[in-house]
PDB file of C-alpha atoms in Angstrom:
ATOM      1  CA  UNK A  23     -47.975  -5.096 -26.689  1.00 33.00           C
ATOM      2  CA  UNK A  24     -50.561  -7.479 -28.108  1.00 34.00           C
ATOM      3  CA  UNK A  25     -50.046 -11.219 -27.919  1.00 38.00           C
ATOM      4  CA  UNK A  26     -52.083 -14.183 -28.985  1.00 40.00           C
ATOM      5  CA  UNK A  27     -53.787 -13.985 -25.611  1.00 42.00           C
ATOM      6  CA  UNK A  28     -54.590 -10.275 -25.701  1.00 43.00           C
ATOM      7  CA  UNK A  29     -53.003  -6.953 -24.664  1.00 48.00           C
ATOM      8  CA  UNK A  30     -50.178  -6.761 -22.097  1.00 57.00           C
ATOM      9  CA  UNK A  31     -49.876  -3.762 -19.813  1.00 68.00           C
ATOM     10  CA  UNK A  32     -46.063  -3.826 -19.506  1.00 82.00           C
ATOM     11  CA  UNK A  33     -42.949  -4.940 -21.319  1.00 91.00           C
ATOM     12  CA  UNK A  34     -41.384  -8.302 -20.483  1.00 94.00           C
ATOM     13  CA  UNK A  35     -38.069  -7.746 -18.706  1.00 96.00           C
ATOM     14  CA  UNK A  36     -35.078  -9.844 -19.797  1.00 97.00           C
ATOM     15  CA  UNK A  37     -31.679 -10.353 -18.159  1.00 97.00           C
ATOM     16  CA  UNK A  38     -28.894 -11.549 -20.460  1.00 97.00           C
ATOM     17  CA  UNK A  39     -26.248 -13.651 -18.690  1.00 97.00           C
ATOM     18  CA  UNK A  40     -23.251 -13.901 -21.021  1.00 96.00           C
ATOM     19  CA  UNK A  41     -19.529 -13.407 -20.310  1.00 95.00           C
ATOM     20  CA  UNK A  42     -18.532 -12.526 -23.903  1.00 94.00           C
ATOM     21  CA  UNK A  43     -19.141  -8.753 -24.259  1.00 94.00           C
ATOM     22  CA  UNK A  44     -19.815  -8.821 -28.005  1.00 94.00           C
ATOM     23  CA  UNK A  45     -22.333 -11.667 -27.674  1.00 93.00           C
ATOM     24  CA  UNK A  46     -23.959 -10.031 -24.647  1.00 95.00           C
ATOM     25  CA  UNK A  47     -24.426  -6.775 -26.541  1.00 95.00           C
ATOM     26  CA  UNK A  48     -25.845  -8.636 -29.541  1.00 94.00           C
ATOM     27  CA  UNK A  49     -28.326 -10.583 -27.396  1.00 95.00           C
ATOM     28  CA  UNK A  50     -29.419  -7.398 -25.655  1.00 96.00           C
ATOM     29  CA  UNK A  51     -29.911  -5.710 -29.016  1.00 95.00           C
ATOM     30  CA  UNK A  52     -32.104  -8.542 -30.278  1.00 94.00           C
ATOM     31  CA  UNK A  53     -34.233  -8.372 -27.113  1.00 96.00           C
ATOM     32  CA  UNK A  54     -34.760  -4.630 -27.449  1.00 96.00           C
ATOM     33  CA  UNK A  55     -35.619  -5.079 -31.149  1.00 94.00           C
ATOM     34  CA  UNK A  56     -38.701  -7.180 -30.325  1.00 93.00           C
ATOM     35  CA  UNK A  57     -41.721  -5.054 -29.378  1.00 93.00           C
ATOM     36  CA  UNK A  58     -42.916  -5.746 -25.856  1.00 93.00           C
ATOM     37  CA  UNK A  59     -39.481  -6.690 -24.459  1.00 96.00           C
ATOM     38  CA  UNK A  60     -36.938  -4.685 -22.484  1.00 96.00           C
ATOM     39  CA  UNK A  61     -33.400  -5.869 -21.726  1.00 97.00           C
ATOM     40  CA  UNK A  62     -31.512  -4.994 -18.553  1.00 97.00           C
ATOM     41  CA  UNK A  63     -27.737  -4.454 -18.575  1.00 96.00           C
ATOM     42  CA  UNK A  64     -26.158  -7.908 -18.996  1.00 97.00           C
ATOM     43  CA  UNK A  65     -24.556  -9.971 -16.239  1.00 97.00           C
ATOM     44  CA  UNK A  66     -21.141 -11.456 -17.050  1.00 97.00           C
ATOM     45  CA  UNK A  67     -20.805 -14.103 -14.330  1.00 97.00           C
ATOM     46  CA  UNK A  68     -22.954 -16.584 -12.430  1.00 96.00           C
ATOM     47  CA  UNK A  69     -22.259 -14.719  -9.177  1.00 96.00           C
ATOM     48  CA  UNK A  70     -23.449 -11.411 -10.625  1.00 97.00           C
ATOM     49  CA  UNK A  71     -26.536 -13.030 -12.144  1.00 96.00           C
ATOM     50  CA  UNK A  72     -27.538 -14.693  -8.864  1.00 96.00           C
ATOM     51  CA  UNK A  73     -26.937 -11.517  -6.859  1.00 95.00           C
ATOM     52  CA  UNK A  74     -29.216  -9.551  -9.154  1.00 95.00           C
ATOM     53  CA  UNK A  75     -31.870 -12.236  -9.579  1.00 95.00           C
ATOM     54  CA  UNK A  76     -32.128 -12.891  -5.839  1.00 91.00           C
ATOM     55  CA  UNK A  77     -32.418  -9.186  -5.070  1.00 88.00           C
ATOM     56  CA  UNK A  78     -35.112  -6.603  -5.671  1.00 87.00           C
ATOM     57  CA  UNK A  79     -34.181  -6.324  -9.359  1.00 87.00           C
ATOM     58  CA  UNK A  80     -34.802 -10.042  -9.832  1.00 87.00           C
ATOM     59  CA  UNK A  81     -38.461  -9.770  -8.874  1.00 89.00           C
ATOM     60  CA  UNK A  82     -39.088  -7.764 -12.043  1.00 92.00           C
ATOM     61  CA  UNK A  83     -37.236 -10.156 -14.388  1.00 95.00           C
ATOM     62  CA  UNK A  84     -39.510 -12.317 -16.530  1.00 94.00           C
ATOM     63  CA  UNK A  85     -36.914 -14.171 -18.597  1.00 96.00           C
ATOM     64  CA  UNK A  86     -33.197 -14.954 -18.325  1.00 97.00           C
ATOM     65  CA  UNK A  87     -31.142 -15.571 -21.483  1.00 97.00           C
ATOM     66  CA  UNK A  88     -28.519 -17.848 -19.974  1.00 96.00           C
ATOM     67  CA  UNK A  89     -25.201 -19.112 -21.308  1.00 96.00           C
ATOM     68  CA  UNK A  90     -24.258 -22.506 -19.864  1.00 95.00           C
ATOM     69  CA  UNK A  91     -20.505 -21.761 -20.019  1.00 94.00           C
ATOM     70  CA  UNK A  92     -19.768 -19.005 -17.493  1.00 96.00           C
ATOM     71  CA  UNK A  93     -16.322 -18.236 -16.057  1.00 95.00           C
ATOM     72  CA  UNK A  94     -17.126 -18.962 -12.397  1.00 96.00           C
ATOM     73  CA  UNK A  95     -19.977 -21.527 -12.405  1.00 94.00           C
ATOM     74  CA  UNK A  96     -22.085 -23.313 -14.991  1.00 95.00           C
ATOM     75  CA  UNK A  97     -25.432 -22.027 -16.164  1.00 95.00           C
ATOM     76  CA  UNK A  98     -27.014 -25.158 -14.714  1.00 95.00           C
ATOM     77  CA  UNK A  99     -25.710 -24.123 -11.282  1.00 95.00           C
ATOM     78  CA  UNK A 100     -27.397 -20.755 -11.724  1.00 96.00           C
ATOM     79  CA  UNK A 101     -30.750 -22.378 -12.466  1.00 95.00           C
ATOM     80  CA  UNK A 102     -30.387 -24.837  -9.568  1.00 95.00           C
ATOM     81  CA  UNK A 103     -29.584 -21.996  -7.165  1.00 94.00           C
ATOM     82  CA  UNK A 104     -32.593 -20.003  -8.355  1.00 93.00           C
ATOM     83  CA  UNK A 105     -34.922 -22.972  -7.929  1.00 91.00           C
ATOM     84  CA  UNK A 106     -33.503 -23.716  -4.475  1.00 91.00           C
ATOM     85  CA  UNK A 107     -34.221 -20.113  -3.498  1.00 89.00           C
ATOM     86  CA  UNK A 108     -37.813 -20.464  -4.690  1.00 87.00           C
ATOM     87  CA  UNK A 109     -37.316 -18.308  -7.775  1.00 87.00           C
ATOM     88  CA  UNK A 110     -39.068 -19.795 -10.824  1.00 88.00           C
ATOM     89  CA  UNK A 111     -37.999 -17.087 -13.245  1.00 92.00           C
ATOM     90  CA  UNK A 112     -38.195 -18.407 -16.810  1.00 93.00           C
ATOM     91  CA  UNK A 113     -34.873 -19.337 -18.417  1.00 94.00           C
ATOM     92  CA  UNK A 114     -34.002 -19.609 -22.095  1.00 93.00           C
ATOM     93  CA  UNK A 115     -30.627 -21.294 -22.590  1.00 92.00           C
ATOM     94  CA  UNK A 116     -28.568 -19.521 -25.271  1.00 93.00           C
ATOM     95  CA  UNK A 117     -25.385 -21.521 -25.446  1.00 90.00           C
ATOM     96  CA  UNK A 118     -22.948 -23.683 -27.390  1.00 88.00           C
ATOM     97  CA  UNK A 119     -23.323 -26.506 -24.825  1.00 88.00           C
ATOM     98  CA  UNK A 120     -24.885 -29.331 -26.800  1.00 84.00           C
ATOM     99  CA  UNK A 121     -24.081 -32.367 -24.633  1.00 87.00           C
ATOM    100  CA  UNK A 122     -27.110 -34.579 -24.083  1.00 85.00           C
ATOM    101  CA  UNK A 123     -26.563 -34.569 -20.309  1.00 87.00           C
ATOM    102  CA  UNK A 124     -26.619 -30.759 -20.227  1.00 88.00           C
ATOM    103  CA  UNK A 125     -29.758 -30.506 -22.336  1.00 86.00           C
ATOM    104  CA  UNK A 126     -31.521 -33.120 -20.195  1.00 86.00           C
ATOM    105  CA  UNK A 127     -30.507 -31.370 -16.976  1.00 88.00           C
ATOM    106  CA  UNK A 128     -31.688 -28.012 -18.295  1.00 87.00           C
ATOM    107  CA  UNK A 129     -35.015 -29.550 -19.290  1.00 84.00           C
ATOM    108  CA  UNK A 130     -35.474 -31.112 -15.852  1.00 85.00           C
ATOM    109  CA  UNK A 131     -34.871 -27.697 -14.278  1.00 87.00           C
ATOM    110  CA  UNK A 132     -37.686 -26.192 -16.314  1.00 85.00           C
ATOM    111  CA  UNK A 133     -35.934 -24.101 -18.959  1.00 89.00           C
ATOM    112  CA  UNK A 134     -38.463 -22.829 -21.500  1.00 86.00           C
ATOM    113  CA  UNK A 135     -36.170 -23.219 -24.502  1.00 86.00           C
ATOM    114  CA  UNK A 136     -32.675 -24.131 -25.670  1.00 87.00           C
ATOM    115  CA  UNK A 137     -31.044 -22.194 -28.519  1.00 86.00           C
ATOM    116  CA  UNK A 138     -27.675 -23.432 -29.771  1.00 84.00           C
ATOM    117  CA  UNK A 139     -24.885 -21.064 -30.801  1.00 83.00           C
ATOM    118  CA  UNK A 140     -24.079 -20.009 -33.413  1.00 80.00           C
ATOM    119  CA  UNK A 141     -27.491 -18.891 -34.611  1.00 80.00           C
ATOM    120  CA  UNK A 142     -29.028 -16.201 -36.774  1.00 78.00           C
ATOM    121  CA  UNK A 143     -30.402 -13.239 -34.849  1.00 84.00           C
ATOM    122  CA  UNK A 144     -33.815 -13.956 -36.320  1.00 84.00           C
ATOM    123  CA  UNK A 145     -33.868 -17.240 -34.402  1.00 84.00           C
ATOM    124  CA  UNK A 146     -33.553 -15.495 -31.032  1.00 89.00           C
ATOM    125  CA  UNK A 147     -36.136 -12.878 -31.934  1.00 89.00           C
ATOM    126  CA  UNK A 148     -38.541 -15.630 -33.004  1.00 85.00           C
ATOM    127  CA  UNK A 149     -38.044 -17.476 -29.698  1.00 87.00           C
ATOM    128  CA  UNK A 150     -38.856 -14.277 -27.833  1.00 91.00           C
ATOM    129  CA  UNK A 151     -42.053 -13.816 -29.816  1.00 88.00           C
ATOM    130  CA  UNK A 152     -42.998 -17.437 -29.108  1.00 83.00           C
ATOM    131  CA  UNK A 153     -42.336 -16.854 -25.425  1.00 87.00           C
ATOM    132  CA  UNK A 154     -44.554 -13.774 -25.323  1.00 87.00           C
ATOM    133  CA  UNK A 155     -47.367 -15.626 -27.081  1.00 81.00           C
ATOM    134  CA  UNK A 156     -47.019 -18.591 -24.716  1.00 77.00           C
ATOM    135  CA  UNK A 157     -47.251 -16.399 -21.640  1.00 74.00           C
ATOM    136  CA  UNK A 158     -50.410 -14.687 -22.823  1.00 61.00           C
ATOM    137  CA  UNK A 159     -51.565 -11.287 -21.594  1.00 54.00           C
ATOM    138  CA  UNK A 160     -50.682 -11.873 -17.914  1.00 49.00           C
ATOM    139  CA  UNK A 161     -49.711 -14.484 -15.379  1.00 52.00           C
ATOM    140  CA  UNK A 162     -52.735 -15.685 -13.447  1.00 52.00           C
ATOM    141  CA  UNK A 163     -51.891 -18.366 -10.899  1.00 54.00           C
ATOM    142  CA  UNK A 164     -55.539 -18.933 -10.028  1.00 57.00           C
ATOM    143  CA  UNK A 165     -56.705 -19.397 -13.597  1.00 61.00           C
ATOM    144  CA  UNK A 166     -57.931 -22.812 -14.732  1.00 66.00           C
ATOM    145  CA  UNK A 167     -55.878 -24.221 -17.598  1.00 65.00           C
ATOM    146  CA  UNK A 168     -57.082 -26.064 -20.663  1.00 67.00           C
ATOM    147  CA  UNK A 169     -55.536 -29.393 -21.722  1.00 68.00           C
ATOM    148  CA  UNK A 170     -53.629 -27.621 -24.517  1.00 65.00           C
ATOM    149  CA  UNK A 171     -52.191 -25.113 -22.031  1.00 63.00           C
ATOM    150  CA  UNK A 172     -51.161 -27.881 -19.641  1.00 64.00           C
ATOM    151  CA  UNK A 173     -49.476 -29.784 -22.496  1.00 62.00           C
ATOM    152  CA  UNK A 174     -47.632 -26.667 -23.584  1.00 60.00           C
ATOM    153  CA  UNK A 175     -46.346 -25.963 -20.087  1.00 59.00           C
ATOM    154  CA  UNK A 176     -45.191 -29.549 -19.594  1.00 56.00           C
ATOM    155  CA  UNK A 177     -43.369 -29.636 -22.930  1.00 57.00           C
ATOM    156  CA  UNK A 178     -41.773 -26.195 -22.605  1.00 54.00           C
ATOM    157  CA  UNK A 179     -42.866 -22.884 -24.138  1.00 55.00           C
ATOM    158  CA  UNK A 180     -40.424 -22.741 -26.996  1.00 58.00           C
ATOM    159  CA  UNK A 181     -40.293 -26.057 -28.812  1.00 50.00           C
ATOM    160  CA  UNK A 182     -39.904 -24.937 -32.454  1.00 53.00           C
ATOM    161  CA  UNK A 183     -42.842 -25.963 -34.557  1.00 51.00           C
ATOM    162  CA  UNK A 184     -43.882 -25.689 -38.154  1.00 52.00           C
ATOM    163  CA  UNK A 185     -45.111 -22.154 -38.495  1.00 54.00           C
ATOM    164  CA  UNK A 186     -48.158 -21.580 -40.682  1.00 51.00           C
ATOM    165  CA  UNK A 187     -47.505 -20.052 -44.067  1.00 51.00           C
ATOM    166  CA  UNK A 188     -48.068 -16.276 -44.108  1.00 52.00           C
ATOM    167  CA  UNK A 189     -51.336 -15.064 -45.551  1.00 46.00           C
ATOM    168  CA  UNK A 190     -51.455 -15.307 -49.304  1.00 46.00           C
ATOM    169  CA  UNK A 191     -48.924 -18.163 -49.316  1.00 54.00           C
ATOM    170  CA  UNK A 192     -45.979 -15.760 -49.113  1.00 63.00           C
ATOM    171  CA  UNK A 193     -42.803 -16.017 -47.063  1.00 75.00           C
ATOM    172  CA  UNK A 194     -41.806 -13.993 -44.024  1.00 77.00           C
ATOM    173  CA  UNK A 195     -38.972 -11.672 -45.077  1.00 78.00           C
ATOM    174  CA  UNK A 196     -37.065 -11.977 -41.795  1.00 76.00           C
ATOM    175  CA  UNK A 197     -37.149 -15.776 -41.861  1.00 81.00           C
ATOM    176  CA  UNK A 198     -36.131 -15.842 -45.524  1.00 84.00           C
ATOM    177  CA  UNK A 199     -33.185 -13.554 -44.778  1.00 84.00           C
ATOM    178  CA  UNK A 200     -32.110 -15.840 -41.941  1.00 85.00           C
ATOM    179  CA  UNK A 201     -32.246 -18.915 -44.209  1.00 87.00           C
ATOM    180  CA  UNK A 202     -30.205 -17.101 -46.864  1.00 89.00           C
ATOM    181  CA  UNK A 203     -27.607 -16.128 -44.237  1.00 87.00           C
ATOM    182  CA  UNK A 204     -27.205 -19.765 -43.177  1.00 88.00           C
ATOM    183  CA  UNK A 205     -26.758 -20.978 -46.773  1.00 91.00           C
ATOM    184  CA  UNK A 206     -24.278 -18.205 -47.569  1.00 89.00           C
ATOM    185  CA  UNK A 207     -22.185 -19.390 -44.632  1.00 90.00           C
ATOM    186  CA  UNK A 208     -22.101 -23.092 -45.551  1.00 90.00           C
ATOM    187  CA  UNK A 209     -24.051 -25.790 -47.423  1.00 91.00           C
ATOM    188  CA  UNK A 210     -26.729 -27.097 -45.060  1.00 91.00           C
ATOM    189  CA  UNK A 211     -29.491 -29.658 -44.787  1.00 90.00           C
ATOM    190  CA  UNK A 212     -33.073 -28.667 -43.995  1.00 88.00           C
ATOM    191  CA  UNK A 213     -32.579 -29.948 -40.447  1.00 86.00           C
ATOM    192  CA  UNK A 214     -29.457 -27.832 -39.984  1.00 87.00           C
ATOM    193  CA  UNK A 215     -31.198 -24.738 -41.327  1.00 87.00           C
ATOM    194  CA  UNK A 216     -34.169 -25.378 -39.040  1.00 83.00           C
ATOM    195  CA  UNK A 217     -31.885 -25.535 -35.989  1.00 80.00           C
ATOM    196  CA  UNK A 218     -29.951 -22.394 -36.902  1.00 82.00           C
ATOM    197  CA  UNK A 219     -33.010 -20.305 -37.765  1.00 80.00           C
ATOM    198  CA  UNK A 220     -35.269 -21.650 -35.033  1.00 75.00           C
ATOM    199  CA  UNK A 221     -38.150 -22.977 -37.126  1.00 76.00           C
ATOM    200  CA  UNK A 222     -39.533 -26.430 -37.870  1.00 78.00           C
ATOM    201  CA  UNK A 223     -37.928 -28.640 -40.504  1.00 81.00           C
ATOM    202  CA  UNK A 224     -40.980 -28.461 -42.782  1.00 82.00           C
ATOM    203  CA  UNK A 225     -40.854 -24.668 -42.634  1.00 83.00           C
ATOM    204  CA  UNK A 226     -37.120 -24.627 -43.373  1.00 85.00           C
ATOM    205  CA  UNK A 227     -37.631 -26.908 -46.360  1.00 87.00           C
ATOM    206  CA  UNK A 228     -40.377 -24.621 -47.716  1.00 87.00           C
ATOM    207  CA  UNK A 229     -37.999 -21.660 -47.699  1.00 89.00           C
ATOM    208  CA  UNK A 230     -35.168 -23.716 -49.189  1.00 91.00           C
ATOM    209  CA  UNK A 231     -37.384 -24.965 -52.001  1.00 88.00           C
ATOM    210  CA  UNK A 232     -38.422 -21.372 -52.665  1.00 88.00           C
ATOM    211  CA  UNK A 233     -34.764 -20.389 -53.049  1.00 90.00           C
ATOM    212  CA  UNK A 234     -34.253 -23.303 -55.433  1.00 88.00           C
ATOM    213  CA  UNK A 235     -37.225 -22.153 -57.473  1.00 86.00           C
ATOM    214  CA  UNK A 236     -35.702 -18.703 -57.863  1.00 87.00           C
ATOM    215  CA  UNK A 237     -32.319 -20.145 -58.874  1.00 88.00           C
ATOM    216  CA  UNK A 238     -30.592 -18.811 -55.756  1.00 90.00           C
ATOM    217  CA  UNK A 239     -29.844 -22.297 -54.408  1.00 91.00           C
ATOM    218  CA  UNK A 240     -29.552 -25.885 -55.528  1.00 92.00           C
ATOM    219  CA  UNK A 241     -29.552 -29.210 -53.736  1.00 90.00           C
ATOM    220  CA  UNK A 242     -27.592 -32.434 -54.012  1.00 89.00           C
ATOM    221  CA  UNK A 243     -27.213 -35.620 -51.983  1.00 88.00           C
ATOM    222  CA  UNK A 244     -24.747 -35.530 -49.104  1.00 82.00           C
ATOM    223  CA  UNK A 245     -22.885 -38.834 -48.981  1.00 78.00           C
ATOM    224  CA  UNK A 246     -20.664 -40.221 -46.250  1.00 69.00           C
ATOM    225  CA  UNK A 247     -23.114 -41.404 -43.603  1.00 64.00           C
ATOM    226  CA  UNK A 248     -24.939 -44.659 -43.160  1.00 64.00           C
ATOM    227  CA  UNK A 249     -28.261 -45.195 -44.876  1.00 63.00           C
ATOM    228  CA  UNK A 250     -30.038 -42.911 -47.274  1.00 71.00           C
ATOM    229  CA  UNK A 251     -28.026 -39.790 -48.206  1.00 75.00           C
ATOM    230  CA  UNK A 252     -29.275 -36.486 -46.797  1.00 83.00           C
ATOM    231  CA  UNK A 253     -30.143 -33.628 -49.140  1.00 87.00           C
ATOM    232  CA  UNK A 254     -27.831 -30.648 -48.873  1.00 92.00           C
ATOM    233  CA  UNK A 255     -28.740 -27.142 -50.063  1.00 93.00           C
ATOM    234  CA  UNK A 256     -26.112 -24.768 -51.455  1.00 92.00           C
ATOM    235  CA  UNK A 257     -26.206 -21.050 -52.168  1.00 93.00           C
ATOM    236  CA  UNK A 258     -25.580 -20.446 -55.880  1.00 90.00           C
ATOM    237  CA  UNK A 259     -26.552 -16.803 -56.418  1.00 82.00           C
ATOM    238  CA  UNK A 260     -23.714 -14.366 -56.941  1.00 69.00           C
TER     239      UNK A 260
END
């Protein structure tokens, strides 16, 4: 695999921790669909995840896709137990838990990203690509870091940003398909599309405006809240 930092000599190993079998299979499929990643069989409980991550298998795991709502313990408990055992395996929260206290706790425990369910599959695949690029070609504990690298590590690997436009000013087909899927499901603001797809708000708006230009979508003010009404985009194509 080639990343922004150069070639990697092995795939990144991912453990999915998810108690819902359909969701677990979907997450695993998205991991295996991204070049340079390999998913292990999922773990369905916190106890199973900790047993595997603390054992010999855990030493090979680079990233854990972790649900915060597990049947026996919370995902936060899993991360705390790993940290207490001296395991600093990277964790990407993939969950419907959106309480501020949970997000803050996850951030304090060093999760590299937080992806809210439900989401388009493209959003998870994009987070994985961001993670690979952030890691670079290899982990080198003795390497001196630049200020930009320090800032990135302190802020988390996977804070969605505004991706640059593809060469030639075009649009990425996978991202466009994800935006279309969100609009087909329900009218959405640019901020809502950005969250679901896993891109920055400016990027989401660029794709939404493209769909408006082709006649596939329109926009109108969304009233009901305080202050200036938010713009809402609707799918209009048949």
